[in-house]
Tab-separated table of C-alpha atoms and ligand atoms in Angstrom:
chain	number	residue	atom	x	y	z
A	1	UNK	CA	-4.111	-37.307	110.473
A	2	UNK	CA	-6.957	-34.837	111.037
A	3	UNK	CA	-7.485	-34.227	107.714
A	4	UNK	CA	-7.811	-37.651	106.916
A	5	UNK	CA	-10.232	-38.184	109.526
A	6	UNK	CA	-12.722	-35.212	107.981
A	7	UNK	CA	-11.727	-36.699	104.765
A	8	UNK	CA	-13.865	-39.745	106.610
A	9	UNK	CA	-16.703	-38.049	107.911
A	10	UNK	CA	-17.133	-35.995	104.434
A	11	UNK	CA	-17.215	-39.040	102.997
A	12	UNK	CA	-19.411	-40.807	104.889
A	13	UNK	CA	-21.904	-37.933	104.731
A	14	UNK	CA	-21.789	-37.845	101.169
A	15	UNK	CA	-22.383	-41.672	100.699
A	16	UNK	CA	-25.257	-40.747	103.563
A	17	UNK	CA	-27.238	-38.070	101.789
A	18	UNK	CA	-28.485	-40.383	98.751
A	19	UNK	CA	-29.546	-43.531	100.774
A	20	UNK	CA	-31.414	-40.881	103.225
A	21	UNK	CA	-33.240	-39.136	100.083
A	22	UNK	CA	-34.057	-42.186	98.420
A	23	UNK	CA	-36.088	-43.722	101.617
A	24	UNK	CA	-37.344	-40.089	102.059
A	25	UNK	CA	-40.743	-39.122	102.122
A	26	UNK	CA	-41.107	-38.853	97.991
A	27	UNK	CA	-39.443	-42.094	97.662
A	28	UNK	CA	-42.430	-43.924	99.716
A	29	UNK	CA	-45.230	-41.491	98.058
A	30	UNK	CA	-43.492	-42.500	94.991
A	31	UNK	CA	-44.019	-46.188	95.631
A	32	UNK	CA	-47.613	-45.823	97.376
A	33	UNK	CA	-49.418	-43.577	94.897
A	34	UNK	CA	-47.167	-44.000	91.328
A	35	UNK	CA	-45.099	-47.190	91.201
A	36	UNK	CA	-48.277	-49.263	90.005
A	37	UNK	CA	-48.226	-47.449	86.912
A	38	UNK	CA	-44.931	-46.256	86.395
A	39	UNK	CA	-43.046	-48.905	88.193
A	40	UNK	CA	-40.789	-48.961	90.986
A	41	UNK	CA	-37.733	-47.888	88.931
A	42	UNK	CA	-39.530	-45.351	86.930
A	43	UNK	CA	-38.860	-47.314	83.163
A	44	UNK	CA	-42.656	-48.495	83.279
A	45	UNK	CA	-42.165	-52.304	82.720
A	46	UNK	CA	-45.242	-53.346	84.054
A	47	UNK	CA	-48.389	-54.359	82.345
A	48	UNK	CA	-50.335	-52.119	83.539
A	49	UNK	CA	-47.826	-49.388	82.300
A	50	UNK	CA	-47.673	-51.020	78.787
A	51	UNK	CA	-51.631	-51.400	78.577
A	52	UNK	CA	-51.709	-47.507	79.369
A	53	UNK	CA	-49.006	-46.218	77.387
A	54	UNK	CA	-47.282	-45.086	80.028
A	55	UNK	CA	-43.415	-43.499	79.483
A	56	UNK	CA	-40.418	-44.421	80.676
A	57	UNK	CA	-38.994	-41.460	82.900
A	58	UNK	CA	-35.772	-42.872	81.564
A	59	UNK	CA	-36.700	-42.511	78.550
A	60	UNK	CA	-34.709	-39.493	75.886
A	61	UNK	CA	-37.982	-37.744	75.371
A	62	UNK	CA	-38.718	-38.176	79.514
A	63	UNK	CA	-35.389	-36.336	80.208
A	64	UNK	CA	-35.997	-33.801	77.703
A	65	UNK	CA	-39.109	-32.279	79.650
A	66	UNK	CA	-38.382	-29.522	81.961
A	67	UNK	CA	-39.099	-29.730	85.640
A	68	UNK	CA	-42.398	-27.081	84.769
A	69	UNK	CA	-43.442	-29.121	82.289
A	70	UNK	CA	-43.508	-32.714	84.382
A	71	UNK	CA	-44.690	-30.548	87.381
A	72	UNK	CA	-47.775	-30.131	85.152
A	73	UNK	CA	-48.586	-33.289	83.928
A	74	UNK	CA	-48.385	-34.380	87.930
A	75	UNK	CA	-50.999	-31.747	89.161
A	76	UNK	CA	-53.258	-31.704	85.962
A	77	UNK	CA	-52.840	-35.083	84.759
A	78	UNK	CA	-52.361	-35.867	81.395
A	79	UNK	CA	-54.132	-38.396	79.034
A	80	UNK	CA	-54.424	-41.717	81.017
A	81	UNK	CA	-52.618	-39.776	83.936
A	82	UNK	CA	-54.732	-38.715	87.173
A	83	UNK	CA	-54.736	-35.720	88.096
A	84	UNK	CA	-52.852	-34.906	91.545
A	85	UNK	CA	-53.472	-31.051	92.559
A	86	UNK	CA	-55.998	-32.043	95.476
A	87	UNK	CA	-54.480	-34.635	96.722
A	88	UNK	CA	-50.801	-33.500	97.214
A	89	UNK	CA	-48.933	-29.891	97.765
A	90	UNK	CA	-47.017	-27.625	95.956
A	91	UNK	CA	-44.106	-29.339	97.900
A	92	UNK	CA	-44.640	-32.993	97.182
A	93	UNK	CA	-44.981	-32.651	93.990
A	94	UNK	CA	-42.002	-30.800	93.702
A	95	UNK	CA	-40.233	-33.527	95.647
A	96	UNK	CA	-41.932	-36.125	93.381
A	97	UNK	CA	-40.407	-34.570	90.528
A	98	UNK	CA	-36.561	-34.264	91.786
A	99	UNK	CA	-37.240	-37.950	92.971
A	100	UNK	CA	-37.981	-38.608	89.300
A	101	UNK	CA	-34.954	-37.415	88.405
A	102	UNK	CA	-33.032	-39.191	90.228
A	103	UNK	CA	-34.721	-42.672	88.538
A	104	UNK	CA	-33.731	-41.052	85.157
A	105	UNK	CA	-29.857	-41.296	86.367
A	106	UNK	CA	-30.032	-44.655	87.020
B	1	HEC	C1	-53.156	-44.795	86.623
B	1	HEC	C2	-51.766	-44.859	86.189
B	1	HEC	C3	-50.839	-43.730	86.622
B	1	HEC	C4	-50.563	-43.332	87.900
B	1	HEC	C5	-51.112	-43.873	89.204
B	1	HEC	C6	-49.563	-42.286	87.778
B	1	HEC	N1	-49.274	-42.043	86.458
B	1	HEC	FE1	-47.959	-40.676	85.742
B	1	HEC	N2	-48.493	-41.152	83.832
B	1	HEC	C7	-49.402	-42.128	83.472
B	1	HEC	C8	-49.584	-42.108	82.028
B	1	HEC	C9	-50.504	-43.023	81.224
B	1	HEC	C10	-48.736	-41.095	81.532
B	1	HEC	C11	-48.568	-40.646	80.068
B	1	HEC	C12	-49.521	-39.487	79.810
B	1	HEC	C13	-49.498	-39.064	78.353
B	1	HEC	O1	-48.448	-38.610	77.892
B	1	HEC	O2	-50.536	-39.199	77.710
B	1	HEC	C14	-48.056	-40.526	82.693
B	1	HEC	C15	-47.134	-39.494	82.624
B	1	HEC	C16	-46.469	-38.962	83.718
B	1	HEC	C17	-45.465	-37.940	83.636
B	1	HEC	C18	-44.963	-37.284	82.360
B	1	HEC	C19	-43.814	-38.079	81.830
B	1	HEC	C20	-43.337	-37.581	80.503
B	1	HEC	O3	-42.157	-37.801	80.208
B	1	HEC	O4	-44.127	-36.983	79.771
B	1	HEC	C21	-45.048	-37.686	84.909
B	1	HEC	C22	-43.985	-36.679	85.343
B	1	HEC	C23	-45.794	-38.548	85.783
B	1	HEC	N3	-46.646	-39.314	85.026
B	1	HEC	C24	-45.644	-38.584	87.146
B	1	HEC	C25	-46.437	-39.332	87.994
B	1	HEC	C26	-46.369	-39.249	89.434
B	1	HEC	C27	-45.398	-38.382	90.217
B	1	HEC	C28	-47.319	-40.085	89.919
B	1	HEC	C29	-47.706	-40.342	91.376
B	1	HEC	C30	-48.079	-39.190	92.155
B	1	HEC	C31	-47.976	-40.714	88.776
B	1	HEC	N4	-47.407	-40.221	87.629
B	1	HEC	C32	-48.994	-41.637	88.857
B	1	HEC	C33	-50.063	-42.983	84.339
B	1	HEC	C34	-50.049	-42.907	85.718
């Protein structure tokens, strides 16, 4: 009996932590600052992503690139990619990236 009911509250915590994460404070700096381009879900199916050349994080060659490496492109741009070092820290962009990862699982 009282296993099952930690069996219920480990489950419910688990089925908690994702839905928290994904609401979390990446997730909306995600949609304010690079959704336009890369699109909500990351695959960059919008115009303005195909006019720019712009990746799909869920793309083979995305998922290939090491967290360093996309941690880079974030803070010294790339190409057609801003630049973000001034206007976010070491820790959101961080969190930007593991948010990324979690659109390249999906
Ligand atoms: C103005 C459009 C634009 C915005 C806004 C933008 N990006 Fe990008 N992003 C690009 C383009 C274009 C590339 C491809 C650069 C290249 O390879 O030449 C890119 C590439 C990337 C890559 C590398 C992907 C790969 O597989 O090489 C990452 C990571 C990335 N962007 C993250 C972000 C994050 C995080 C934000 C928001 C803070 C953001 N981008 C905002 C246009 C944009």
């Amino acid at each position: 009996m009282k296993f099952t009911r930690s069996l219920v509250v480990l489950t419910a915590a688990v089925l908690t932590v994702p839905a928290v994460f994904a609401q979390g404070p990446a997730a909306s700096l995600y949609g304010s600052k690079c959704a336009m381009c890369h699109g909500a879900d990351g695959k960059a199916a919008t115009p303005v992503a195909k006019m720019m050349g712009v990746p799909s994080f869920d793309s083979a060659a995305s998922k290939k690139q090491t967290n360093a490496a996309l941690t880079a492109i974030v803070e010294d741009g790339k190409g057609k990619m801003p630049a973000y070092k001034s206007q976010l820290s070491g820790t959101q962009v961080k969190e930007l990236v593991a948010y990324i990862r979690t659109l390249q699982k999906k």
